[in-house]
Amino acid sequence: MPNQDEIFTWVHTAVEAGANVAFALSGLLAGIRKQLDVVGICVVMGLAAFGGGTLRDVLLDRRPFFWVDHPGWLWVLIGTAVAAIYLLRTTHYEFTERAIQWPDALGLGLFTASGTQLALAAGTPALPAVLMGVISATFGGILRDVVCNEIPTALRDRRPYAVCAFVGGWVYVFAVRFEVPPATGFLLAAGSATGLRAAALLSGWSLPAGRTSAPRD
Amino acid sequence: MPNQDEIFTWVHTAVEAGANVAFALSGLLAGIRKQLDVVGICVVMGLAAFGGGTLRDVLLDRRPFFWVDHPGWLWVLIGTAVAAIYLLRTTHYEFTERAIQWPDALGLGLFTASGTQLALAAGTPALPAVLMGVISATFGGILRDVVCNEIPTALRDRRPYAVCAFVGGWVYVFAVRFEVPPATGFLLAAGSATGLRAAALLSGWSLPAGRTSAPRD
Amino acid sequence: MPNQDEIFTWVHTAVEAGANVAFALSGLLAGIRKQLDVVGICVVMGLAAFGGGTLRDVLLDRRPFFWVDHPGWLWVLIGTAVAAIYLLRTTHYEFTERAIQWPDALGLGLFTASGTQLALAAGTPALPAVLMGVISATFGGILRDVVCNEIPTALRDRRPYAVCAFVGGWVYVFAVRFEVPPATGFLLAAGSATGLRAAALLSGWSLPAGRTSAPRD
């Protein structure tokens, strides 16, 4: 019978795989919508899946990157892009967009918790460590949209995303401060970010924005 | 009575604070103009204020970043974004845009001098060291505009900005070469970049650009 | 009489110079087309010429960058930008665009081979090492287009470019695995990437893309 640590590791890997797939699929949809070619679709999928974690690692000066250590995922990504070009029909789009919301929310929690954990372990103070978690979870999508020549969705759609990561990051910081066992703190942080995101999706809660009557110069 | 070093440090900190606030406010105005939500406004403010220095530090392989060492500024930034959403009225815009030109010019000088200084101290040759100063002073604004899906103002408005930083950086390099005392060299460099920018703003001097009859593909 | 190594080094330097010039000229044309000022043209030329190699070096944590070690090239770049603003006429454009295709194809091969080589030497596994070669060869153009507020050409024009680099990178990996002498492996890799690109340009071969009937949201 597997012990608790093994189960935790197994669940972590499974959630991470699902999250990477969800992030990559968001890149796939964006790339097809922008009529990119197969190279463009691969690049945008790669940015969406690995961009946030890679930027966090550059900022924390960590090596090797996830995709250098686990090149198998890059083959999965290339294979998915090629398959999608031949198989994906327009009618699949809306279904895919809705379906990826849930693994994406799991990924949000997982990247937040692991980003904050890595930053704290590297000696980063609390608020910048939380921001490293937020960057891990959100900058993949931001880079995807910048390369697709759009204002990033995460910065303008008023649906809480980075905010959920921000709260989850603080849950991790306080868990560490109150000496909660690491695995429990990780689950609490990931769970609160994911839970908040799910609640936001279900309730339609929206963030404030600037006055919409602003001059558009 | 404080000695000269203490006064220099105090002035440096005050100018740096003013410059960061000016850069962040330029991000705030851009974010509101693009109708970003509160998260987007924070991200764009953060890029405008800290993006140039962070990129310089990544290129020079320096850690920790300014905002990791001084997380208090991040709270100021988040507070300003939230306050602005509720308080900023359209009529404040033009006033703010004009008002931030002057602390922004101070920031231009300060970031140029400190970026060039850090690069030379890390053993960078003269021209790349000057470019590190220019990058510190300008890439915050460039990243702000890229994320807002605009061609960066600094690259197309023909008003001298990076050019002033370029001149200021060379002033620092020559001050070091002629063994001017460090604080004096710093002030000369920052002063000449800021002074040139102020002169350009007041005189309307404009840079050459390519032929405007260029084909637009 | 020079020995083989000296000839190899000399050819390498000459091809690298030609490639950097071709990449910079692509930035010059993009900058003029977007009506940037002289600063903008320099920035876009610099990104096109040095952006890919610099990003590769940041990812591999290598210092110093090429342009820090060889600042002379930066002067060439600045001089070219200034000269182009006064000398370039609209009728030169189409000629320049066609003329730079060939040194650009040489640069593609060279950057692919050297990027893959550097990554393997740093202990990177095969696929990520090949991607480092692809990044060296392509991200200069991608950064150029992002800053010019365009969807990058390399991601959407369906003309093989990154794909040629990808094949060339694998040629290098297999040359190393089968213990081909380093200089021969380098030439085989660079030659196959350049040759494929030339064949693609001459034959009009095009990559698959997503369904063009995709909803444009």
Coordinates of N, CA and C in Angstrom, one line a residue, chain A residues 42-201:
Chain A
C42 N 2.7 25.9 -32.1 CA 3.6 25.3 -31.1 C 4.2 26.4 -30.2
V43 N 4.6 27.5 -30.7 CA 5.2 28.5 -29.9 C 4.2 29.1 -28.9
V44 N 3.0 29.3 -29.3 CA 2.0 29.9 -28.5 C 1.6 28.9 -27.4
M45 N 1.5 27.6 -27.8 CA 1.2 26.6 -26.8 C 2.3 26.5 -25.7
G46 N 3.5 26.6 -26.2 CA 4.7 26.5 -25.3 C 4.7 27.7 -24.4
L47 N 4.5 28.9 -24.9 CA 4.4 30.1 -24.0 C 3.4 29.9 -23.0
A48 N 2.2 29.5 -23.4 CA 1.0 29.4 -22.4 C 1.3 28.3 -21.4
A49 N 1.9 27.2 -21.8 CA 2.2 26.1 -20.8 C 3.4 26.4 -19.9
F50 N 4.5 26.9 -20.5 CA 5.7 26.9 -19.8 C 6.2 28.4 -19.5
G51 N 5.6 29.3 -20.1 CA 6.1 30.7 -20.1 C 6.1 31.3 -18.6
G52 N 5.0 31.0 -17.9 CA 4.9 31.6 -16.5 C 6.0 31.0 -15.6
G53 N 6.1 29.6 -15.7 CA 7.1 29.0 -14.8 C 8.6 29.3 -15.2
T54 N 8.8 29.5 -16.5 CA 10.1 29.9 -17.0 C 10.5 31.3 -16.6
L55 N 9.5 32.2 -16.7 CA 9.8 33.6 -16.3 C 10.1 33.6 -14.8
R56 N 9.3 32.9 -14.0 CA 9.6 32.8 -12.5 C 11.0 32.3 -12.3
D57 N 11.4 31.2 -13.0 CA 12.7 30.7 -12.8 C 13.8 31.6 -13.2
V58 N 13.6 32.4 -14.3 CA 14.6 33.4 -14.7 C 14.7 34.4 -13.6
L59 N 13.6 34.9 -13.0 CA 13.6 35.9 -12.0 C 14.2 35.4 -10.7
L60 N 14.0 34.1 -10.4 CA 14.6 33.5 -9.2 C 16.0 33.0 -9.4
D61 N 16.4 33.0 -10.7 CA 17.7 32.5 -11.1 C 17.8 31.0 -10.8
R62 N 16.8 30.3 -11.1 CA 16.8 28.8 -10.9 C 17.0 28.1 -12.3
R63 N 17.7 27.1 -12.3 CA 17.9 26.2 -13.5 C 17.9 24.8 -12.9
P64 N 17.7 23.7 -13.7 CA 17.1 23.8 -15.1 C 15.6 24.1 -15.0
F65 N 15.1 24.6 -16.2 CA 13.7 24.8 -16.3 C 13.0 23.5 -16.3
F66 N 11.7 23.5 -16.0 CA 10.8 22.3 -16.1 C 10.9 21.6 -17.4
W67 N 10.9 22.3 -18.5 CA 10.8 21.7 -19.9 C 12.2 21.3 -20.3
V68 N 13.3 21.7 -19.6 CA 14.6 21.2 -19.9 C 14.8 19.8 -19.2
D69 N 14.2 19.8 -18.0 CA 14.3 18.5 -17.2 C 13.3 17.5 -17.7
H70 N 12.2 17.9 -18.3 CA 11.2 16.9 -18.7 C 10.9 17.2 -20.1
P71 N 11.8 16.9 -21.1 CA 11.6 17.2 -22.5 C 10.4 16.4 -23.1
G72 N 10.0 15.3 -22.4 CA 8.9 14.6 -23.0 C 7.7 15.4 -23.2
W73 N 7.4 16.4 -22.3 CA 6.3 17.3 -22.4 C 6.3 18.1 -23.7
L74 N 7.6 18.4 -24.2 CA 7.7 19.2 -25.4 C 7.2 18.4 -26.6
W75 N 7.5 17.1 -26.6 CA 7.0 16.2 -27.7 C 5.5 16.1 -27.6
V76 N 4.9 16.0 -26.4 CA 3.4 16.0 -26.3 C 2.9 17.3 -27.0
L77 N 3.5 18.4 -26.7 CA 3.0 19.7 -27.2 C 3.1 19.7 -28.7
I78 N 4.2 19.3 -29.3 CA 4.4 19.3 -30.7 C 3.4 18.4 -31.4
G79 N 3.2 17.2 -30.8 CA 2.2 16.2 -31.3 C 0.8 16.8 -31.3
T80 N 0.5 17.4 -30.2 CA -0.9 18.0 -30.0 C -1.1 19.1 -31.1
A81 N -0.1 19.9 -31.3 CA -0.3 21.0 -32.3 C -0.6 20.4 -33.7
V82 N 0.2 19.4 -34.1 CA 0.1 18.8 -35.4 C -1.3 18.1 -35.5
A83 N -1.6 17.4 -34.5 CA -2.9 16.7 -34.5 C -4.1 17.7 -34.6
A84 N -4.0 18.7 -33.9 CA -5.1 19.7 -33.8 C -5.3 20.3 -35.2
I85 N -4.2 20.6 -35.9 CA -4.4 21.2 -37.2 C -5.2 20.4 -38.1
Y86 N -5.1 19.0 -38.0 CA -5.8 18.2 -38.9 C -7.2 17.7 -38.4
L87 N -7.3 17.7 -37.0 CA -8.5 17.1 -36.4 C -9.5 18.1 -35.9
L88 N -9.0 19.3 -35.4 CA -9.9 20.2 -34.7 C -10.9 20.8 -35.7
R89 N -12.2 20.7 -35.3 CA -13.2 21.3 -36.1 C -13.7 22.5 -35.4
T90 N -14.3 23.4 -36.1 CA -14.8 24.7 -35.5 C -15.8 24.3 -34.3
T91 N -16.6 23.3 -34.5 CA -17.6 23.0 -33.5 C -16.9 22.5 -32.2
H92 N -15.7 22.1 -32.2 CA -15.0 21.7 -31.0 C -14.6 22.9 -30.1
Y93 N -14.6 24.1 -30.7 CA -14.0 25.2 -30.0 C -14.6 25.6 -28.7
E94 N -15.9 25.8 -28.8 CA -16.6 26.3 -27.6 C -16.6 25.2 -26.5
F95 N -16.8 24.0 -27.0 CA -16.7 22.9 -26.0 C -15.3 22.9 -25.3
T96 N -14.2 23.0 -26.1 CA -12.9 23.0 -25.5 C -12.7 24.2 -24.5
E97 N -13.2 25.4 -24.9 CA -13.0 26.5 -24.1 C -13.6 26.3 -22.7
R98 N -14.8 25.8 -22.7 CA -15.5 25.5 -21.4 C -14.8 24.4 -20.7
A99 N -14.4 23.3 -21.4 CA -13.9 22.2 -20.7 C -12.5 22.5 -20.1
I100 N -11.7 23.4 -20.6 CA -10.4 23.6 -20.0 C -10.5 24.6 -18.8
Q101 N -11.6 25.2 -18.6 CA -11.7 26.1 -17.4 C -11.4 25.4 -16.1
W102 N -11.8 24.1 -16.0 CA -11.6 23.4 -14.7 C -10.2 22.9 -14.5
P103 N -9.6 22.2 -15.5 CA -8.1 21.9 -15.2 C -7.3 23.2 -15.1
D104 N -7.7 24.2 -15.8 CA -7.0 25.5 -15.7 C -7.1 26.1 -14.3
A105 N -8.2 25.9 -13.7 CA -8.4 26.4 -12.3 C -7.5 25.6 -11.3
L106 N -7.4 24.3 -11.6 CA -6.5 23.4 -10.8 C -5.1 23.9 -11.0
G107 N -4.7 24.2 -12.3 CA -3.3 24.6 -12.6 C -3.0 25.9 -11.9
L108 N -4.0 26.8 -11.8 CA -3.9 28.1 -11.1 C -3.4 27.9 -9.7
G109 N -4.1 27.0 -9.0 CA -3.8 26.7 -7.6 C -2.4 26.1 -7.5
L110 N -2.2 25.1 -8.4 CA -0.9 24.4 -8.2 C 0.3 25.3 -8.5
F111 N 0.2 26.1 -9.6 CA 1.4 27.0 -9.9 C 1.5 28.0 -8.9
T112 N 0.4 28.5 -8.3 CA 0.5 29.5 -7.2 C 1.3 29.0 -6.1
A113 N 0.9 27.8 -5.6 CA 1.5 27.2 -4.4 C 2.9 26.9 -4.7
S114 N 3.2 26.2 -5.8 CA 4.6 25.9 -6.1 C 5.5 27.1 -6.3
G115 N 5.0 28.1 -7.0 CA 5.8 29.3 -7.2 C 6.1 30.0 -5.9
T116 N 5.1 30.1 -5.0 CA 5.3 30.8 -3.8 C 6.3 30.0 -2.9
Q117 N 6.2 28.7 -2.9 CA 7.0 27.8 -2.2 C 8.5 27.9 -2.6
L118 N 8.7 27.9 -3.9 CA 10.1 28.0 -4.5 C 10.7 29.3 -4.1
A119 N 9.9 30.4 -4.2 CA 10.4 31.7 -3.9 C 10.8 31.9 -2.4
L120 N 9.9 31.4 -1.5 CA 10.2 31.5 -0.1 C 11.5 30.6 0.2
A121 N 11.6 29.5 -0.4 CA 12.8 28.6 -0.2 C 14.1 29.3 -0.7
A122 N 13.9 30.2 -1.7 CA 15.1 31.0 -2.2 C 15.4 32.2 -1.3
G123 N 14.6 32.4 -0.2 CA 14.9 33.5 0.7 C 14.2 34.8 0.3
T124 N 13.2 34.7 -0.6 CA 12.4 35.9 -1.0 C 11.5 36.3 0.1
P125 N 11.3 37.7 0.4 CA 10.3 38.1 1.4 C 8.9 37.8 0.9
A126 N 8.0 37.9 1.9 CA 6.6 37.4 1.7 C 5.9 37.9 0.4
L127 N 5.8 39.3 0.3 CA 5.0 39.8 -0.8 C 5.6 39.4 -2.2
P128 N 7.0 39.7 -2.4 CA 7.5 39.2 -3.7 C 7.4 37.7 -3.9
A129 N 7.4 36.9 -2.8 CA 7.3 35.5 -3.0 C 5.9 35.2 -3.5
V130 N 4.9 35.8 -2.9 CA 3.5 35.6 -3.4 C 3.4 36.1 -4.9
L131 N 4.1 37.2 -5.2 CA 4.0 37.6 -6.6 C 4.7 36.6 -7.6
M132 N 5.7 35.9 -7.1 CA 6.3 34.9 -7.9 C 5.3 33.7 -8.2
G133 N 4.5 33.4 -7.2 CA 3.4 32.5 -7.4 C 2.4 33.0 -8.4
V134 N 2.1 34.3 -8.3 CA 1.1 34.8 -9.2 C 1.7 34.8 -10.6
I135 N 3.0 35.2 -10.7 CA 3.6 35.2 -12.1 C 3.7 33.8 -12.7
S136 N 4.0 32.8 -11.9 CA 4.0 31.4 -12.4 C 2.6 31.1 -13.0
A137 N 1.6 31.5 -12.3 CA 0.2 31.1 -12.7 C -0.4 31.9 -13.8
T138 N 0.1 33.2 -14.0 CA -0.6 34.0 -14.9 C 0.2 34.5 -16.2
F139 N 1.6 34.5 -16.0 CA 2.3 35.1 -17.1 C 2.4 34.2 -18.4
G140 N 2.2 32.9 -18.2 CA 2.0 32.1 -19.4 C 0.9 32.6 -20.3
G141 N -0.2 32.9 -19.7 CA -1.4 33.4 -20.5 C -1.1 34.9 -21.0
I142 N -0.4 35.7 -20.2 CA 0.0 37.0 -20.6 C 0.9 37.0 -21.8
L143 N 1.9 36.2 -21.8 CA 2.9 36.1 -22.9 C 2.1 35.5 -24.2
R144 N 1.3 34.5 -24.0 CA 0.5 34.0 -25.1 C -0.3 35.1 -25.8
D145 N -1.0 36.0 -25.0 CA -1.8 37.1 -25.6 C -0.9 38.2 -26.2
V146 N 0.2 38.5 -25.6 CA 1.1 39.5 -26.2 C 1.6 39.1 -27.5
V147 N 2.0 37.8 -27.6 CA 2.5 37.3 -28.9 C 1.4 37.2 -30.0
C148 N 0.2 37.0 -29.5 CA -1.0 37.0 -30.4 C -1.5 38.4 -30.7
N149 N -0.8 39.4 -30.2 CA -1.1 40.8 -30.5 C -2.5 41.2 -29.9
E150 N -2.8 40.8 -28.7 CA -4.0 41.1 -28.0 C -3.6 41.7 -26.6
I151 N -4.4 42.6 -26.1 CA -4.3 43.0 -24.7 C -4.6 41.8 -23.9
P152 N -3.7 41.3 -22.9 CA -3.9 40.1 -22.3 C -5.3 40.0 -21.5
T153 N -6.0 38.9 -21.8 CA -7.3 38.7 -21.1 C -7.2 38.9 -19.6
A154 N -6.1 38.3 -19.0 CA -6.0 38.4 -17.5 C -5.9 39.8 -17.0
L155 N -5.6 40.8 -17.9 CA -5.5 42.1 -17.4 C -6.8 43.0 -17.6
R156 N -7.7 42.4 -18.4 CA -8.8 43.3 -18.7 C -10.2 42.7 -18.6
D157 N -10.3 41.3 -18.4 CA -11.7 40.7 -18.5 C -12.4 40.8 -17.2
R158 N -11.8 41.4 -16.2 CA -12.5 41.7 -14.9 C -12.9 40.4 -14.2
R159 N -12.6 39.2 -14.7 CA -12.9 38.0 -14.0 C -11.7 37.6 -13.1
P160 N -11.9 37.4 -11.8 CA -10.8 37.2 -10.9 C -9.9 36.0 -11.3
Y161 N -8.6 36.2 -11.5 CA -7.7 35.1 -11.9 C -6.4 35.3 -11.1
A162 N -5.7 36.4 -11.4 CA -4.5 36.7 -10.6 C -4.9 37.0 -9.2
V163 N -6.0 37.5 -8.9 CA -6.4 37.8 -7.5 C -6.6 36.5 -6.7
C164 N -7.1 35.5 -7.4 CA -7.2 34.2 -6.7 C -5.8 33.6 -6.3
A165 N -4.9 33.8 -7.3 CA -3.5 33.3 -7.1 C -2.9 34.1 -5.9
F166 N -3.2 35.4 -5.9 CA -2.6 36.3 -4.8 C -3.1 35.8 -3.5
V167 N -4.4 35.5 -3.3 CA -4.9 35.1 -2.0 C -4.3 33.7 -1.7
G168 N -4.2 32.8 -2.7 CA -3.6 31.5 -2.4 C -2.2 31.6 -2.0
G169 N -1.4 32.5 -2.6 CA 0.0 32.7 -2.2 C 0.1 33.1 -0.7
W170 N -0.8 34.1 -0.3 CA -0.8 34.5 1.1 C -1.1 33.4 2.1
V171 N -2.1 32.5 1.6 CA -2.4 31.3 2.5 C -1.2 30.5 2.7
Y172 N -0.3 30.3 1.6 CA 0.9 29.5 1.8 C 1.9 30.2 2.8
V173 N 2.0 31.6 2.6 CA 2.9 32.3 3.5 C 2.5 32.2 4.9
F174 N 1.2 32.3 5.2 CA 0.7 32.2 6.6 C 0.8 30.8 7.1
A175 N 0.6 29.8 6.2 CA 0.8 28.4 6.6 C 2.2 28.1 7.1
V176 N 3.2 28.7 6.3 CA 4.6 28.5 6.7 C 4.8 29.2 8.1
R177 N 4.3 30.5 8.2 CA 4.5 31.2 9.4 C 3.9 30.5 10.6
F178 N 2.8 29.9 10.5 CA 2.2 29.2 11.6 C 2.6 27.7 11.7
E179 N 3.6 27.4 11.0 CA 4.3 26.1 11.1 C 3.3 24.9 10.8
V180 N 2.4 25.2 9.9 CA 1.6 24.1 9.3 C 2.5 23.1 8.6
P181 N 2.3 21.8 8.6 CA 3.1 20.9 7.8 C 3.1 21.3 6.4
P182 N 4.3 21.2 5.7 CA 4.4 21.6 4.3 C 3.3 21.1 3.3
A183 N 3.1 19.8 3.3 CA 2.1 19.3 2.4 C 0.7 19.9 2.7
T184 N 0.4 20.0 3.9 CA -0.9 20.6 4.3 C -1.0 22.1 3.8
G185 N 0.1 22.8 4.0 CA 0.1 24.2 3.6 C 0.0 24.3 2.1
F186 N 0.7 23.4 1.4 CA 0.6 23.4 0.0 C -0.9 23.2 -0.5
L187 N -1.5 22.2 0.1 CA -2.9 21.9 -0.3 C -3.8 23.0 0.1
L188 N -3.6 23.6 1.2 CA -4.5 24.8 1.6 C -4.4 25.9 0.6
A189 N -3.1 26.2 0.2 CA -2.9 27.3 -0.7 C -3.4 27.0 -2.1
A190 N -3.1 25.9 -2.6 CA -3.6 25.5 -3.9 C -5.1 25.4 -3.9
G191 N -5.7 24.8 -2.8 CA -7.1 24.7 -2.7 C -7.8 26.0 -2.6
S192 N -7.2 27.0 -1.9 CA -8.0 28.3 -1.8 C -7.9 29.0 -3.1
A193 N -6.8 29.0 -3.8 CA -6.7 29.7 -5.1 C -7.7 29.0 -6.1
T194 N -7.6 27.7 -6.2 CA -8.5 27.0 -7.1 C -10.0 27.2 -6.7
G195 N -10.3 27.1 -5.4 CA -11.7 27.3 -4.9 C -12.2 28.6 -5.2
L196 N -11.4 29.7 -5.0 CA -11.8 31.0 -5.3 C -12.1 31.2 -6.8
R197 N -11.2 30.6 -7.6 CA -11.4 30.7 -9.1 C -12.7 30.0 -9.5
A198 N -13.0 28.8 -8.9 CA -14.2 28.1 -9.2 C -15.4 28.9 -8.8
A199 N -15.3 29.5 -7.6 CA -16.4 30.3 -7.1 C -16.7 31.5 -8.0
A200 N -15.6 32.1 -8.4 CA -15.7 33.3 -9.3 C -16.4 32.9 -10.6
L201 N -16.0 31.7 -11.2 CA -16.5 31.3 -12.4 C -18.0 31.0 -12.3

